[in-house]
PDB file of C-alpha atoms in Angstrom:
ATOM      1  CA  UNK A   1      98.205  70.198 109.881  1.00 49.00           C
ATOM      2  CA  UNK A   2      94.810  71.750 110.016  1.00 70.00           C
ATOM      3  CA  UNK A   3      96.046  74.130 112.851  1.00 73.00           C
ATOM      4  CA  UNK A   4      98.894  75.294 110.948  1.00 76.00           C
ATOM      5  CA  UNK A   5      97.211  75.715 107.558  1.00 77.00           C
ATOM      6  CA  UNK A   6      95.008  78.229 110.084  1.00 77.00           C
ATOM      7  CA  UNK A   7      97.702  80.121 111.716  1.00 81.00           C
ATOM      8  CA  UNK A   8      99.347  80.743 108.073  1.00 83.00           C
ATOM      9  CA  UNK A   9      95.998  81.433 106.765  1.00 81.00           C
ATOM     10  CA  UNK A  10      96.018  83.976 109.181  1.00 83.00           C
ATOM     11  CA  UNK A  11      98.575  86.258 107.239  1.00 86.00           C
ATOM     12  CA  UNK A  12      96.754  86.177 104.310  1.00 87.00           C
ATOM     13  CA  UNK A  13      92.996  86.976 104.922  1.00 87.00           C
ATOM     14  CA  UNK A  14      95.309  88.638 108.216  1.00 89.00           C
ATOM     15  CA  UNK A  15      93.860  88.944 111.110  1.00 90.00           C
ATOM     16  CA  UNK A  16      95.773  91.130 114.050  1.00 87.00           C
ATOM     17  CA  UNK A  17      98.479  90.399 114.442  1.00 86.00           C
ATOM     18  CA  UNK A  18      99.535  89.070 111.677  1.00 83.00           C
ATOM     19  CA  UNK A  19      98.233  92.004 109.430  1.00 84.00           C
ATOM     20  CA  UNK A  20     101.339  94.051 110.079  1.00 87.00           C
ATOM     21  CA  UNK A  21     103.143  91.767 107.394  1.00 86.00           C
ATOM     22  CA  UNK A  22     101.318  93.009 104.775  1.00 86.00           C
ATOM     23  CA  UNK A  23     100.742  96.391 106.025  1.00 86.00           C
ATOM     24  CA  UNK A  24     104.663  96.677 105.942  1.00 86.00           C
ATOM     25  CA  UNK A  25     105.100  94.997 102.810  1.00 85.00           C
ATOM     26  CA  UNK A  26     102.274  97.222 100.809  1.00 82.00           C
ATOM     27  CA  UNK A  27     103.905 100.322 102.367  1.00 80.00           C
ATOM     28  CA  UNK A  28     107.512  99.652 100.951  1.00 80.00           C
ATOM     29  CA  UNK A  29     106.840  97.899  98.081  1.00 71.00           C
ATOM     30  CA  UNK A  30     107.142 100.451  95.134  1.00 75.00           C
ATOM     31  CA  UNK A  31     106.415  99.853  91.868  1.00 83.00           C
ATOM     32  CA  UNK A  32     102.945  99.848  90.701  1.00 81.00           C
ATOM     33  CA  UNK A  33     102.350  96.647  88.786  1.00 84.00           C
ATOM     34  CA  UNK A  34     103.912  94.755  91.890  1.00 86.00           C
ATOM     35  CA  UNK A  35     101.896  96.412  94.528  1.00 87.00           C
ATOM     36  CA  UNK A  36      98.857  95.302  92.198  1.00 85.00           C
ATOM     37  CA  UNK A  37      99.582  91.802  92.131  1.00 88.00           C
ATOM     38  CA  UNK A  38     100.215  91.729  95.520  1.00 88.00           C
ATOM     39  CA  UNK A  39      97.216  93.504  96.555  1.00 89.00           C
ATOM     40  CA  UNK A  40      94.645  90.944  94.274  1.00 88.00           C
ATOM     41  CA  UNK A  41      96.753  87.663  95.275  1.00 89.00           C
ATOM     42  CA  UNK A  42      97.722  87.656  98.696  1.00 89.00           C
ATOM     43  CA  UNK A  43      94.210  87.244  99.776  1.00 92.00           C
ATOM     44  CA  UNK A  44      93.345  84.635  97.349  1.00 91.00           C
ATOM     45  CA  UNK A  45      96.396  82.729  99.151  1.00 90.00           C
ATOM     46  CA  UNK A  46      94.226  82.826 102.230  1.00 88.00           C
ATOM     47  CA  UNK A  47      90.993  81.497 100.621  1.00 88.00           C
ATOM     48  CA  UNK A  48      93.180  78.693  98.701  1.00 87.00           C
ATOM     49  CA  UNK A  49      94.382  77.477 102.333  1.00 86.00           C
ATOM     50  CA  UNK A  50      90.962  77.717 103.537  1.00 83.00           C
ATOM     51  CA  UNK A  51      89.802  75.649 100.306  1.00 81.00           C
ATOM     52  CA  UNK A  52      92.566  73.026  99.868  1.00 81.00           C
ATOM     53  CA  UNK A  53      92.635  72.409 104.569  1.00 72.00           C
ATOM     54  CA  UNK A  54      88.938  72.459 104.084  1.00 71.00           C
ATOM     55  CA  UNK A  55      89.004  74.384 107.055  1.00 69.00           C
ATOM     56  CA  UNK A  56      86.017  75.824 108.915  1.00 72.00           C
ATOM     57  CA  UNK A  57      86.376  78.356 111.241  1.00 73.00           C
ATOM     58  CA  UNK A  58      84.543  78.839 114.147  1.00 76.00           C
ATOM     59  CA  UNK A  59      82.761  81.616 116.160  1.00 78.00           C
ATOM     60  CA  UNK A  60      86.109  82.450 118.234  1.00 84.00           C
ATOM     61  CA  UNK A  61      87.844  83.116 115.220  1.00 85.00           C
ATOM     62  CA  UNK A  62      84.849  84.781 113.308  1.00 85.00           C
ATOM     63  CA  UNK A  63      85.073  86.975 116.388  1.00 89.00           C
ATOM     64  CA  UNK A  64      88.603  87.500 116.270  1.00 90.00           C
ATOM     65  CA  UNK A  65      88.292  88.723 112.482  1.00 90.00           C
ATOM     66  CA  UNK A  66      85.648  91.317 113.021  1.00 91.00           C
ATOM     67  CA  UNK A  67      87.317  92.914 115.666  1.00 93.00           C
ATOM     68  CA  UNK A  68      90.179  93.156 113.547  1.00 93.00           C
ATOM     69  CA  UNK A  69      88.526  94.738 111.112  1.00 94.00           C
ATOM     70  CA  UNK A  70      86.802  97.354 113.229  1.00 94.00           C
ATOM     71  CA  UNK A  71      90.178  98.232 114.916  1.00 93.00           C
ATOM     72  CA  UNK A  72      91.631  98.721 111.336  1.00 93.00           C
ATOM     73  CA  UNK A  73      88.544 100.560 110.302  1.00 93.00           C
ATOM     74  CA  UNK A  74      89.294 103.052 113.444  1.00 93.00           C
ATOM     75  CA  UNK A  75      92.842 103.163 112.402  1.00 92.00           C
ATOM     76  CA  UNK A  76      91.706 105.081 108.816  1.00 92.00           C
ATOM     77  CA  UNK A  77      91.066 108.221 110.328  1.00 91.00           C
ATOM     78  CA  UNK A  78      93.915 108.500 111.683  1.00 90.00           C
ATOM     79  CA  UNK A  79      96.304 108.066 108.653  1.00 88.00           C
ATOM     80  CA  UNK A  80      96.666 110.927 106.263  1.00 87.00           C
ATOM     81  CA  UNK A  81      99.384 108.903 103.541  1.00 88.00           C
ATOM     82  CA  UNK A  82      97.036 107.825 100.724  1.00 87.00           C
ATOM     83  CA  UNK A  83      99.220 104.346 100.581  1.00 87.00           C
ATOM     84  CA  UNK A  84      99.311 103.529 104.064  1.00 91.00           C
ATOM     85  CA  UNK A  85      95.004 104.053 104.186  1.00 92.00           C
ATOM     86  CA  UNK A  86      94.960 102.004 101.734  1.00 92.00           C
ATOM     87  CA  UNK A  87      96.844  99.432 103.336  1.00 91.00           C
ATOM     88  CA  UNK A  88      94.495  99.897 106.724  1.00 93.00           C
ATOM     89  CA  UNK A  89      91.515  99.582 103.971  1.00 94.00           C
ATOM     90  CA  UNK A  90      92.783  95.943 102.976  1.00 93.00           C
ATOM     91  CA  UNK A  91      93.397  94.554 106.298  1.00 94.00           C
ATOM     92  CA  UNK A  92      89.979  95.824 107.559  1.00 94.00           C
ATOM     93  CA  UNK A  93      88.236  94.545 104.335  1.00 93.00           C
ATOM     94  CA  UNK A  94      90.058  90.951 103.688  1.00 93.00           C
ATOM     95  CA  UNK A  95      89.166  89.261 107.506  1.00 93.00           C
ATOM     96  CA  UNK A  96      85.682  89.463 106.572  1.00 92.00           C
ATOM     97  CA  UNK A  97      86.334  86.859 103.873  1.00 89.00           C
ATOM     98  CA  UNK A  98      86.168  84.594 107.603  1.00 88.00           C
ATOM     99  CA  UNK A  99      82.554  85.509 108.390  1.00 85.00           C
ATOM    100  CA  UNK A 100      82.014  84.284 104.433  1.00 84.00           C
ATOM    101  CA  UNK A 101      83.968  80.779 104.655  1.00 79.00           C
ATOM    102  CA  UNK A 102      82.132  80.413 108.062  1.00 76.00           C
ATOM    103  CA  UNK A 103      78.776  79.742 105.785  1.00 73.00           C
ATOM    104  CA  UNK A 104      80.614  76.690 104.194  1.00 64.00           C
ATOM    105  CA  UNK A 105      79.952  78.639 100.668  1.00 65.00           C
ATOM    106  CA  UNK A 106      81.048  77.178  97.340  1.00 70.00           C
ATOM    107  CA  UNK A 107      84.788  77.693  96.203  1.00 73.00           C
ATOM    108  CA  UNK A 108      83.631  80.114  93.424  1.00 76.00           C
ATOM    109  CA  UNK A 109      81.691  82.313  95.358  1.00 79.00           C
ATOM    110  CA  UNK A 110      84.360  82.604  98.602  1.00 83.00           C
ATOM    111  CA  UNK A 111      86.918  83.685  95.451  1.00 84.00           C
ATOM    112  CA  UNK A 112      84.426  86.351  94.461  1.00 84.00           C
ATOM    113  CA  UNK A 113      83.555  88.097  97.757  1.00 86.00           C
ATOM    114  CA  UNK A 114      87.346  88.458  97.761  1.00 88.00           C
ATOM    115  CA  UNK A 115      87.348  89.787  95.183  1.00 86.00           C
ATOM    116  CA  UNK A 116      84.933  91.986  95.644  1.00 87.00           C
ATOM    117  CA  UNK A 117      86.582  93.434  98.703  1.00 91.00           C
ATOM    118  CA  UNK A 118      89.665  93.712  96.990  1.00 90.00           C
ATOM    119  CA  UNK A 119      88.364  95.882  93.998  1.00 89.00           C
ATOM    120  CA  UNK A 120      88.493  99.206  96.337  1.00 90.00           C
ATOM    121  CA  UNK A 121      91.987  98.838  97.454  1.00 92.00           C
ATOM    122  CA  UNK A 122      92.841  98.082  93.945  1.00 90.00           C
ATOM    123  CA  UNK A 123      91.032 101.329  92.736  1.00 89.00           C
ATOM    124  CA  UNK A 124      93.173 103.366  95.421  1.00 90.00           C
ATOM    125  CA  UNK A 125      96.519 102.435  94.821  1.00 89.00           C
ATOM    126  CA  UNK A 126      95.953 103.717  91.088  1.00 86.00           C
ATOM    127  CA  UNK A 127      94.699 107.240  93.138  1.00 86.00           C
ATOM    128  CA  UNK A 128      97.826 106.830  95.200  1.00 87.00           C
ATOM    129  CA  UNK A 129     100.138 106.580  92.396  1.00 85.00           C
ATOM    130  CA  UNK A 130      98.360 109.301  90.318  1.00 83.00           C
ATOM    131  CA  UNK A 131      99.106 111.896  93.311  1.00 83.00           C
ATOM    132  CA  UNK A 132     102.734 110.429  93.910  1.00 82.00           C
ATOM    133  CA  UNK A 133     103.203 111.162  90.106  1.00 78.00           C
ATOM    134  CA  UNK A 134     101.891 114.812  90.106  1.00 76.00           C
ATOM    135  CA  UNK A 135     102.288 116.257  93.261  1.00 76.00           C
ATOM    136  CA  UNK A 136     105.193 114.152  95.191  1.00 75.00           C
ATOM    137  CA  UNK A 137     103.688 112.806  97.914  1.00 73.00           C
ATOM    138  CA  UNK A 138     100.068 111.872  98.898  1.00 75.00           C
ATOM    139  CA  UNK A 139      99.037 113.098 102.321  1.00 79.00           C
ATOM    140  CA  UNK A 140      95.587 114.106 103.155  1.00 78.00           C
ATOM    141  CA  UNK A 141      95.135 117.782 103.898  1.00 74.00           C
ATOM    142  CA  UNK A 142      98.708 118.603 102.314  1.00 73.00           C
ATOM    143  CA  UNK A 143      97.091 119.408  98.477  1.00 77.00           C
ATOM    144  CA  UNK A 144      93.859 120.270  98.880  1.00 73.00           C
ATOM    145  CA  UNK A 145      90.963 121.359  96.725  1.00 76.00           C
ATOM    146  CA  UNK A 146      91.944 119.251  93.713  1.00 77.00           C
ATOM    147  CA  UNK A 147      88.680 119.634  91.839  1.00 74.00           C
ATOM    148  CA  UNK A 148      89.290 123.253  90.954  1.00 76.00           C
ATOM    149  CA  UNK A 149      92.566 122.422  89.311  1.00 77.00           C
ATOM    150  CA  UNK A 150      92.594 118.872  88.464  1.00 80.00           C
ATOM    151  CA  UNK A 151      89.170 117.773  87.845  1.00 82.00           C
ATOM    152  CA  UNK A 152      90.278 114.197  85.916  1.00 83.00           C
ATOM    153  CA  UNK A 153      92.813 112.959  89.333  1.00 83.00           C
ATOM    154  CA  UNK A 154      89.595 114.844  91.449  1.00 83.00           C
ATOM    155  CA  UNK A 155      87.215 112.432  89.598  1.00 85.00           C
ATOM    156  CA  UNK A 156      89.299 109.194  89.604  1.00 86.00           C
ATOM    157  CA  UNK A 157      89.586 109.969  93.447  1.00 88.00           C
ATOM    158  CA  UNK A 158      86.015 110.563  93.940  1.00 89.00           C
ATOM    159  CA  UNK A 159      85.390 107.165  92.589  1.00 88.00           C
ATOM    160  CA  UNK A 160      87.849 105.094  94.345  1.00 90.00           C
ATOM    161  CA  UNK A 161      86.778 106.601  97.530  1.00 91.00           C
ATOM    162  CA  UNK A 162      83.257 105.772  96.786  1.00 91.00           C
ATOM    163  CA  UNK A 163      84.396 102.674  96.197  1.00 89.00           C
ATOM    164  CA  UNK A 164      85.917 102.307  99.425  1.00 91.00           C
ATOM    165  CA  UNK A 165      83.116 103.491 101.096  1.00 92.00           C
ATOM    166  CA  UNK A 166      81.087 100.565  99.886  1.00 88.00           C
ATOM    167  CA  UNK A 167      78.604 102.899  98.540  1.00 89.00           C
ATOM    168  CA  UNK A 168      75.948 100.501  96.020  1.00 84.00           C
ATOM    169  CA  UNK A 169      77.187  99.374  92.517  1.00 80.00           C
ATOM    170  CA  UNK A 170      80.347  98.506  93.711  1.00 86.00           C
ATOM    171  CA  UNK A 171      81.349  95.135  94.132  1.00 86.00           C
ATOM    172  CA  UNK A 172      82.275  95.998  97.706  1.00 87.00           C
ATOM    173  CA  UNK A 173      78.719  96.958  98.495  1.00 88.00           C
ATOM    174  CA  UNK A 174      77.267  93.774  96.928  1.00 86.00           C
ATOM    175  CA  UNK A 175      80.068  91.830  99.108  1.00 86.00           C
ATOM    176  CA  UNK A 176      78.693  93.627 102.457  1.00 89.00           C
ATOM    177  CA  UNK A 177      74.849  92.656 101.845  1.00 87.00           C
ATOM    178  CA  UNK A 178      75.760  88.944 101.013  1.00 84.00           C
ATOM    179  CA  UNK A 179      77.363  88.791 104.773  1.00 85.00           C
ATOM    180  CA  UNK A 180      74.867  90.693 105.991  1.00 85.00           C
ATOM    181  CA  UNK A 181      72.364  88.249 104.824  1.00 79.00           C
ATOM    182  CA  UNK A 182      73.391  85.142 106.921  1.00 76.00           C
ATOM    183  CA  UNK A 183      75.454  87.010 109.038  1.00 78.00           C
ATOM    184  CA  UNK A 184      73.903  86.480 113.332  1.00 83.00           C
ATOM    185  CA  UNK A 185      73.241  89.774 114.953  1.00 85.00           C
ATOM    186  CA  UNK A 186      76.352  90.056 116.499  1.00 85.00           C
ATOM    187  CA  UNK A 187      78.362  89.761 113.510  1.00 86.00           C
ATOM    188  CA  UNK A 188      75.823  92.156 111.599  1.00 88.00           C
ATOM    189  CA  UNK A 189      76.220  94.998 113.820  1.00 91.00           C
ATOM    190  CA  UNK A 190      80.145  94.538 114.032  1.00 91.00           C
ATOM    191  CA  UNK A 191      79.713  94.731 109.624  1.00 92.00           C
ATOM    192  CA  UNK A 192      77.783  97.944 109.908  1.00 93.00           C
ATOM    193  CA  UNK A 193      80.168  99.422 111.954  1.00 94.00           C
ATOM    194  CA  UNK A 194      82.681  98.902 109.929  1.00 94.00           C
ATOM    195  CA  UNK A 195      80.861  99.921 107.277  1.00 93.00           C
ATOM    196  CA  UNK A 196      80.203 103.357 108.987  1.00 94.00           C
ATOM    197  CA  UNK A 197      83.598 103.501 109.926  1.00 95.00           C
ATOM    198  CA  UNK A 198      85.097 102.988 106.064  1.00 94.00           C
ATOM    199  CA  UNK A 199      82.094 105.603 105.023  1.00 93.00           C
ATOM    200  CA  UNK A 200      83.454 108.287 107.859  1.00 94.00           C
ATOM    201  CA  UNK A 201      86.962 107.680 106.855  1.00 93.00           C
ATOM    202  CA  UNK A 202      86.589 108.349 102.847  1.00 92.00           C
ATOM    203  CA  UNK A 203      84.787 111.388 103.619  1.00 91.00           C
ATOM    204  CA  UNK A 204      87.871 112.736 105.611  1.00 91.00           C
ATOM    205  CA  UNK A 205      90.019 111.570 102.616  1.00 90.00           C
ATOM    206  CA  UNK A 206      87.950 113.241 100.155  1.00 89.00           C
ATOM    207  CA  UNK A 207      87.517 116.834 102.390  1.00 86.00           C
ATOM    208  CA  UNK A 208      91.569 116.385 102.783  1.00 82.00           C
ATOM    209  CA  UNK A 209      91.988 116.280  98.943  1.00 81.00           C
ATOM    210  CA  UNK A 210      88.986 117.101  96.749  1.00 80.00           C
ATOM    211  CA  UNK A 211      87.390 119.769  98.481  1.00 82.00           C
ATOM    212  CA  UNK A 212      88.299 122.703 100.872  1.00 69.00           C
ATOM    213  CA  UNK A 213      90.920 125.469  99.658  1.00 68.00           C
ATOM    214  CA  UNK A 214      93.071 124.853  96.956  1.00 68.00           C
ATOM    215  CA  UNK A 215      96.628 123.942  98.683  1.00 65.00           C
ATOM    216  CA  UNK A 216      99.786 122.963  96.887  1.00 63.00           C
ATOM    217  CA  UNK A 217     101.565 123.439  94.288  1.00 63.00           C
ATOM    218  CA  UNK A 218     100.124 124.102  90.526  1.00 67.00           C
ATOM    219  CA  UNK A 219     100.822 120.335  88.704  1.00 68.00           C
ATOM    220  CA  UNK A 220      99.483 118.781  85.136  1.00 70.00           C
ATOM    221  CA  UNK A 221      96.366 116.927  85.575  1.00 73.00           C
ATOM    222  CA  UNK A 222      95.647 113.344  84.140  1.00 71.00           C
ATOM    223  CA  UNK A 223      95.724 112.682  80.280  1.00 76.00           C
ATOM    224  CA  UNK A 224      92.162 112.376  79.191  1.00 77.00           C
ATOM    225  CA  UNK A 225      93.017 108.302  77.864  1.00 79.00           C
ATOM    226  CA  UNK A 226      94.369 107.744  81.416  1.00 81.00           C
ATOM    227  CA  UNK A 227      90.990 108.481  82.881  1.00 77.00           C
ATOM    228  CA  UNK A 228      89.459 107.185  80.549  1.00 83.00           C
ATOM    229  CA  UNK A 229      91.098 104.014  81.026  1.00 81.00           C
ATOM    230  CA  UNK A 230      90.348 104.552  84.899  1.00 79.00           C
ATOM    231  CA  UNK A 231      86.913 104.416  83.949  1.00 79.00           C
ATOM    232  CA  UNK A 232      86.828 101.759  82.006  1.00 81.00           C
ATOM    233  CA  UNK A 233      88.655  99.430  84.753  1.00 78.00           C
ATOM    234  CA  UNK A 234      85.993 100.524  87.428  1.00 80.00           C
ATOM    235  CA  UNK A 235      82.859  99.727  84.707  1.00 80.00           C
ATOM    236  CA  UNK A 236      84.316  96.383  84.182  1.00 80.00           C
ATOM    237  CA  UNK A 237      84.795  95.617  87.974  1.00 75.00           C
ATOM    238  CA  UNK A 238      81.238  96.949  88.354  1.00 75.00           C
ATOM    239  CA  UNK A 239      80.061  95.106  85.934  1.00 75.00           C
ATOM    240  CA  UNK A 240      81.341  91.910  87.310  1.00 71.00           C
ATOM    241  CA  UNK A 241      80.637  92.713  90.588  1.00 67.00           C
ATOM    242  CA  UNK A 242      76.733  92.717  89.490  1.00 67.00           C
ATOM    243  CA  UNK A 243      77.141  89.475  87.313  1.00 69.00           C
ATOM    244  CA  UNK A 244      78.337  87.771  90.251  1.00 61.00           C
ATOM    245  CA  UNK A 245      75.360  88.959  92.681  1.00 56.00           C
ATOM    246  CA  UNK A 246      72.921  87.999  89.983  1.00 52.00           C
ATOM    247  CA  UNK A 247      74.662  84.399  90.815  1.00 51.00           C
ATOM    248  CA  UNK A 248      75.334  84.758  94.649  1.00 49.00           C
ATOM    249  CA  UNK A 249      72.141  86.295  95.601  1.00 48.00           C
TER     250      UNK A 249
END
């Protein structure tokens, strides 16, 4: 039983191969709400396996996971689709949720560091939709210099991509120290790595659609209560990200 509640826990906090399941269904799913809830639950399925098999996963599979989520690291700067770097983002971010239940940590904090790894990929698929909306597709390099034109969609993308970066005050950030604190040396370099690697591939995203020449065509930039409700979702997520690293840490 314990095997099997392994293998299918192996979808959810997916580890290659079995990350091309939700790759394909975060790709075609379309509308937003959906792609949200599937986004913040389908890892929580994983650590509710993990929790209810009281399974413990050993350094094989701890390996296992962190070369996953290099390779899927390496694989964001390749992809130029907003959606589909998102989706890379996810599956690179969730197997290190392994390296976290390998430290035997209590329920409520193994729910929050996936959490916390899932607030960035949350934050993008708003940035995803918000280009879909106004300029019809969302491709790196295919509408660039947003700032001059669009400063609010510019902003909101600055952000998310920060936030995918891992960059500090982001939950993600907080999530990377606390497996970097028990974490053997191994392990910690594979983290940084991927950590370079997620900070190398939102600075392509950002030249690709922030900066650089403006590109494109001319389009109606966000509402100001649409980013202002953008902001307002990343302060709260920040702001639970830090109450639950006052806790963790």
């Amino acid at each position: 039983m314990s095997v099997f509640l392994l293998i299918l826990s192996a979808f959810f906090l997916p580890l290659f191969p079995a990350t091309m399941l939700f790759t394909r269904l975060a790709v075609s799913t379309q509308p937003l709400p959906v792609r949200l809830a599937l986004v913040v639950v389908w890892p929580q399925i994983g650590v509710v396996l993990i929790l209810w098999g009281e399974l413990e996963p050993g350094p094989i599979l701890a390996t296992w996971a962190v070369m996953s989520a290099l390779f899927y690291a390496f694989r964001m700067l390749t992809v130029r689709e907003v959606g589909r770097w998102n989706a890379m983002l996810a599956v690179s971010a969730w197997p290190l949720v392994w390296l976290y239940a390998l430290q035997t940590p209590a329920p409520v904090d193994l729910v929050a560091v996936t959490l916390a790894l899932t607030t960035a990929p949350v934050l993008m698929l708003v940035v995803h939709e918000a280009l879909v909306g106004r300029l019809g597709a969302a491709y790196t390099g295919l509408h660039g210099g947003l700032a001059r034109d669009l400063p609010r969609l510019s902003g909101i993308i600055v952000v998310a991509t920060l936030a995918a970066m891992a960059l500090p005050l982001f939950p993600g950030f907080f999530a990377l120290l606390t497996l970097l604190g028990s974490a053997p040396v191994g392990f910690a370099i594979g983290i940084l790595l991927i950590w370079l690697l997620w900070s190398w591939a939102g600075a392509r995203l950002l030249q690709g659609t922030v900066f650089g020449p403006r590109s494109g065509p001319v389009a109606a930039d966000l509402t100001a209560p649409r980013a202002w409700g953008f902001a307002g979702l990343v302060v709260a997520l920040t702001g639970a990200g830090l109450i639950w690293t006052g806790g963790a840490l």
